[in-house]
PDB file of C-alpha atoms in Angstrom:
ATOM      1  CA  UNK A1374      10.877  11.011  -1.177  1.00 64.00           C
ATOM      2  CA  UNK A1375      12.364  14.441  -0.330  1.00 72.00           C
ATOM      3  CA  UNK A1376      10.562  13.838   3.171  1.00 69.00           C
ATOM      4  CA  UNK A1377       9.047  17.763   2.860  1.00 77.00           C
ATOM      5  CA  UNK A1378       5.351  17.064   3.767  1.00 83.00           C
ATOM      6  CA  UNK A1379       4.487  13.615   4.716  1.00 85.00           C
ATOM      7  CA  UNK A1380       0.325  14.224   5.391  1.00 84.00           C
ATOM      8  CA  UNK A1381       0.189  15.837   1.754  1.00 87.00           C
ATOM      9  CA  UNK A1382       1.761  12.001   0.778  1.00 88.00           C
ATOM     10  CA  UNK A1383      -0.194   9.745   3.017  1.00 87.00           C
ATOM     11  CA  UNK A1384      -3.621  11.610   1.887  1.00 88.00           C
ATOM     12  CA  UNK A1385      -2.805  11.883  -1.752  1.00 91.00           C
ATOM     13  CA  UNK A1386      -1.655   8.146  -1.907  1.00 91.00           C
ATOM     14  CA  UNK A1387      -5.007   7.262  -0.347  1.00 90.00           C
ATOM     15  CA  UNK A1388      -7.116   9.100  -2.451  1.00 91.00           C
ATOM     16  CA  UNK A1389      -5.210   7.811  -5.390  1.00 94.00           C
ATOM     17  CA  UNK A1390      -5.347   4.072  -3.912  1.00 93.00           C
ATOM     18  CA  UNK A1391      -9.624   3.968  -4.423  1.00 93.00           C
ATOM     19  CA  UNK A1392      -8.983   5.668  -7.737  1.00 96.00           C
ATOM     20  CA  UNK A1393      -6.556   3.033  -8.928  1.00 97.00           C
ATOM     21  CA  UNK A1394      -8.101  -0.124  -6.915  1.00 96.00           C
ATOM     22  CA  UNK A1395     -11.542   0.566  -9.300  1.00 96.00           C
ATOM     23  CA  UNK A1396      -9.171   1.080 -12.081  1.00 98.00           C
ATOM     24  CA  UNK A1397      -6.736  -2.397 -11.592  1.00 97.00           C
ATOM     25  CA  UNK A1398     -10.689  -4.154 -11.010  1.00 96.00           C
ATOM     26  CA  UNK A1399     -12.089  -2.882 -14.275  1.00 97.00           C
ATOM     27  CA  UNK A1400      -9.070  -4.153 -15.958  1.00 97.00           C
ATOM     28  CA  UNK A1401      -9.086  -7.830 -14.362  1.00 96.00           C
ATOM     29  CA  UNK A1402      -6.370  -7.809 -12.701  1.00 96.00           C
ATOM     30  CA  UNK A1403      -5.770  -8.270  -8.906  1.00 95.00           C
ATOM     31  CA  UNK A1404      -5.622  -4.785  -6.605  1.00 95.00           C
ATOM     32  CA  UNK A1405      -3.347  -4.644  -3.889  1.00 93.00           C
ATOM     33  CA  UNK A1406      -6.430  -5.467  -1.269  1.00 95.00           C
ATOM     34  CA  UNK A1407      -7.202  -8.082  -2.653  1.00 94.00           C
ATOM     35  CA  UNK A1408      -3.917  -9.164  -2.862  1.00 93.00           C
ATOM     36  CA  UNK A1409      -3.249  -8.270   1.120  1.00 92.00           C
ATOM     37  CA  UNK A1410      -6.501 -10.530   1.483  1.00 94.00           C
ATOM     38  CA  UNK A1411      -5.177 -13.410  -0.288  1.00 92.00           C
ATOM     39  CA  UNK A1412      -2.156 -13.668   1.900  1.00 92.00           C
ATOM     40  CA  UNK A1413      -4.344 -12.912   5.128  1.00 91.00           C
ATOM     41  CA  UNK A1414      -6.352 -16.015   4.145  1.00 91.00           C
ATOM     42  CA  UNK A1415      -3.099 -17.941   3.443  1.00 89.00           C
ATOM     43  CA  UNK A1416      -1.859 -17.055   7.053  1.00 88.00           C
ATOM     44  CA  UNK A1417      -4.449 -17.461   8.891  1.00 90.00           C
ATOM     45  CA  UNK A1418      -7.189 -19.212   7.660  1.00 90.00           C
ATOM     46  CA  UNK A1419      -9.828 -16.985   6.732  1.00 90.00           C
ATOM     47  CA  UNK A1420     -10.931 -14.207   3.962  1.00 91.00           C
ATOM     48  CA  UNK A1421     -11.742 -10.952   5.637  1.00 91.00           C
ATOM     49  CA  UNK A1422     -14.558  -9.080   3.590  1.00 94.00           C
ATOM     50  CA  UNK A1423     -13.083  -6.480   1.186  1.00 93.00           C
ATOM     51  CA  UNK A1424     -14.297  -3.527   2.785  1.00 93.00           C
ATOM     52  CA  UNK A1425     -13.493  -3.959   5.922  1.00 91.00           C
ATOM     53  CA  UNK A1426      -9.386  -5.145   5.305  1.00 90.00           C
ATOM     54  CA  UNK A1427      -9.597  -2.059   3.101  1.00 90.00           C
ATOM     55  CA  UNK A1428     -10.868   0.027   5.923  1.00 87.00           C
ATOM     56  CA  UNK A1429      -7.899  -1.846   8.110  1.00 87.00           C
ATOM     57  CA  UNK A1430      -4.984  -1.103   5.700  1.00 89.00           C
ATOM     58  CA  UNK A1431      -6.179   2.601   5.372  1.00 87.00           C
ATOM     59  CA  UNK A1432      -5.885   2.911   9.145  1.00 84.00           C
ATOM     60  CA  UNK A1433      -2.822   1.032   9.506  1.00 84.00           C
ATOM     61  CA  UNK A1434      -1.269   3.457   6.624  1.00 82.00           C
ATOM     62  CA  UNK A1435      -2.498   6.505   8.683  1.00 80.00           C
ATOM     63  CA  UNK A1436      -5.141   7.289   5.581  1.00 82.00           C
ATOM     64  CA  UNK A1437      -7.757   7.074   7.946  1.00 77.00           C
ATOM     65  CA  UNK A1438      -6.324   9.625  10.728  1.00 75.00           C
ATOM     66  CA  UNK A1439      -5.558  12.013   7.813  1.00 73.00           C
ATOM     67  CA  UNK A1440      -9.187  11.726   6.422  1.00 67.00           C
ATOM     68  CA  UNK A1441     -11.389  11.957   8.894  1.00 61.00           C
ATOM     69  CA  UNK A1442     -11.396  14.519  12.044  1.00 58.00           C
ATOM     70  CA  UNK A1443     -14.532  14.836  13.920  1.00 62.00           C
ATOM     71  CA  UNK A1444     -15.443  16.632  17.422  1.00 65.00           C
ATOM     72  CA  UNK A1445     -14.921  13.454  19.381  1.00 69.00           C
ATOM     73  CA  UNK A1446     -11.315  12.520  17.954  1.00 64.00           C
ATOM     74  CA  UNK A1447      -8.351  12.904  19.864  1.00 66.00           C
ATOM     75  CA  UNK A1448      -6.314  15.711  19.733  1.00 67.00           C
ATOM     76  CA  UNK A1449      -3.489  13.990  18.703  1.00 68.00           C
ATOM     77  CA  UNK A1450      -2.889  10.820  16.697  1.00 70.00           C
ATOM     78  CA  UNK A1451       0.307   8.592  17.309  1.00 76.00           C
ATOM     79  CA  UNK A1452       1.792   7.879  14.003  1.00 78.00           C
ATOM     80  CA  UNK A1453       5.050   7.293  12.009  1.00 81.00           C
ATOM     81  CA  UNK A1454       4.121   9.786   9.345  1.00 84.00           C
ATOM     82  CA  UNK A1455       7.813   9.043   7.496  1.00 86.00           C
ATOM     83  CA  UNK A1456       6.714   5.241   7.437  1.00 87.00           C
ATOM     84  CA  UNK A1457       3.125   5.871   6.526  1.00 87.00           C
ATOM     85  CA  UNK A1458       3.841   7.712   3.854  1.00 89.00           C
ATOM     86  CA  UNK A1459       5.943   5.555   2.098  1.00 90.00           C
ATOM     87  CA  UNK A1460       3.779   2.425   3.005  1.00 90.00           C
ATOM     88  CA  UNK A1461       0.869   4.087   1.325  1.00 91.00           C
ATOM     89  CA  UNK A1462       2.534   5.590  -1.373  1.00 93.00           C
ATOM     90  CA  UNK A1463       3.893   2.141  -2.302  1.00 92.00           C
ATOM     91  CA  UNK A1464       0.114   0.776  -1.821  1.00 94.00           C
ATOM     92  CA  UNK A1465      -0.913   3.192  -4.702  1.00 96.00           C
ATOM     93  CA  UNK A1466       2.260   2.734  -6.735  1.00 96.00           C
ATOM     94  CA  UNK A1467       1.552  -0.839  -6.773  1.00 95.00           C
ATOM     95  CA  UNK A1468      -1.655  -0.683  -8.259  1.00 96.00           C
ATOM     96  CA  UNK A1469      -0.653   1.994 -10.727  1.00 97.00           C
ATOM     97  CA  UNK A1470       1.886  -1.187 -11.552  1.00 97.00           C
ATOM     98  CA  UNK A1471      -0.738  -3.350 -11.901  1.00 96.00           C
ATOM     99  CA  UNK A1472      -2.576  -1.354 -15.063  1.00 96.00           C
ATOM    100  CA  UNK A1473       0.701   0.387 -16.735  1.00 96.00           C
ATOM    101  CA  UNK A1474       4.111  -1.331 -15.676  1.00 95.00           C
ATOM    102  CA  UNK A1475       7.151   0.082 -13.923  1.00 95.00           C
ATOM    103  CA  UNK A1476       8.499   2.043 -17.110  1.00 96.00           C
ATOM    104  CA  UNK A1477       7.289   5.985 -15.850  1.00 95.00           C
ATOM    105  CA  UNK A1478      10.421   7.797 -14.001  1.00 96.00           C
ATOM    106  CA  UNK A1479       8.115   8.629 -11.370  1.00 94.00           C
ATOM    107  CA  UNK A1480       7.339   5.008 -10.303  1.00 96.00           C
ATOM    108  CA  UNK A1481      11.325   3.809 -11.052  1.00 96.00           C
ATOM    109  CA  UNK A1482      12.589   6.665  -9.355  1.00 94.00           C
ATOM    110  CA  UNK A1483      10.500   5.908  -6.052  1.00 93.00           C
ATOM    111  CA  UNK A1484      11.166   1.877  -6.649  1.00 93.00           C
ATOM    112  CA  UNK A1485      15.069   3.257  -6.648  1.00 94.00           C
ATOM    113  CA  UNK A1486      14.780   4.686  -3.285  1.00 92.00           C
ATOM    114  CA  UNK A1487      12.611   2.533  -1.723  1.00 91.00           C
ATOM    115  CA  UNK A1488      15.225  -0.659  -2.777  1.00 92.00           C
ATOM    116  CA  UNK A1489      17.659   1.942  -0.910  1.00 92.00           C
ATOM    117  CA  UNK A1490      16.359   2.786   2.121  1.00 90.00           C
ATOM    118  CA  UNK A1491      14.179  -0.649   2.731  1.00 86.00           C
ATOM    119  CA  UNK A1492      16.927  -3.279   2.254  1.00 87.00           C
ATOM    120  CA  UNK A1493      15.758  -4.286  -1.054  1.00 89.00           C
ATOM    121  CA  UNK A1494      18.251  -6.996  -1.524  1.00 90.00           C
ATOM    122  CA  UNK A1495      16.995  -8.876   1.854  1.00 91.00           C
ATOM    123  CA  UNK A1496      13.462  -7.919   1.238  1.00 88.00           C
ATOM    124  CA  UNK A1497      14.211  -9.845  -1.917  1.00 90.00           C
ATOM    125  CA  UNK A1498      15.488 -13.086   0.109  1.00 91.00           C
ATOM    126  CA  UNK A1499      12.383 -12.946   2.200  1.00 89.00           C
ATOM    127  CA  UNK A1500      10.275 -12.897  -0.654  1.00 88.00           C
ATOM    128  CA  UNK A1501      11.843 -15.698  -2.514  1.00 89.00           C
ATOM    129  CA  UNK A1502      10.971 -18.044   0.662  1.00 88.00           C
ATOM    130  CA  UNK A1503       7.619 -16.992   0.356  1.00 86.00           C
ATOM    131  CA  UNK A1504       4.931 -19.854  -1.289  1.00 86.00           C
ATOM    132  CA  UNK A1505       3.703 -18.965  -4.670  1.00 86.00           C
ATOM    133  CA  UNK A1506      -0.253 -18.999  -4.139  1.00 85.00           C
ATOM    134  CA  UNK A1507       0.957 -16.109  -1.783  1.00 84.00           C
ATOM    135  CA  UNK A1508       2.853 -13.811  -4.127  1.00 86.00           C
ATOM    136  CA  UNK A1509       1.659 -11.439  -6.543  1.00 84.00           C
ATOM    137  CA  UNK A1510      -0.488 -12.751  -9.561  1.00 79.00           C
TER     138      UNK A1510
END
């Protein structure tokens, strides 16, 4: 939140996301994939298969690019590591939601500035125009 080392965030927050997914499945409740999955079938039409809408959010949140570096990649990857990092901390935060609740400092203090520097209140609106089989079980 300090902004001091966004890669150490984005792979952390990755490798804490697989912990936690197992973790929020064990316990019956609904990960955050599967939860991205539900509203991807509600918009367009069709489930993707777990693994591979995993494997789609991890690139998307730059987890990918951080975790894997082989001969043939790139030398450079084009990423907004500021926007990654809080996108894929907030994936792991809101599984870690999912099995203990919002109580810890750590997880209000980084749903504090996350309702400051994302809008919260309009992020809010959109929300509340969003159907229910879509939101969060």
């Amino acid at each position: 939140m300090r902004g001091l080392d966004h890669s150490s965030v984005i792979t952390l927050a990755g490798a804490a996301s697989g912990i936690l997914d197992t973790l929020v499945k064990k316990a019956g409740k609904e990960p955050f994939v599967d939860y991205a999955r539900r509203v991807h079938t509600g918009l367009v039409g069709h489930t993707p298969k777990r693994k591979s809408y995993s494997h789609h959010i991890e690139k998307r949140l730059g987890i990918i690019a951080h975790k894997h570096l082989s001969e043939d990649d790139a030398e450079t990857v084009d990423l907004d590591l500021e926007k990654s990092a809080v996108d894929a901390l907030g994936r792991a935060i809101s599984d870690y939601i999912s099995l203990n609740g919002q109580d810890e400092p750590f997880v209000r203090a980084f749903l504090s500035w996350a309702w400051k520097n994302t809008d919260g209140p309009a992020l809010m609106e959109r929300f509340k125009a969003v159907p229910e089989k879509l939101k969060p079980k």
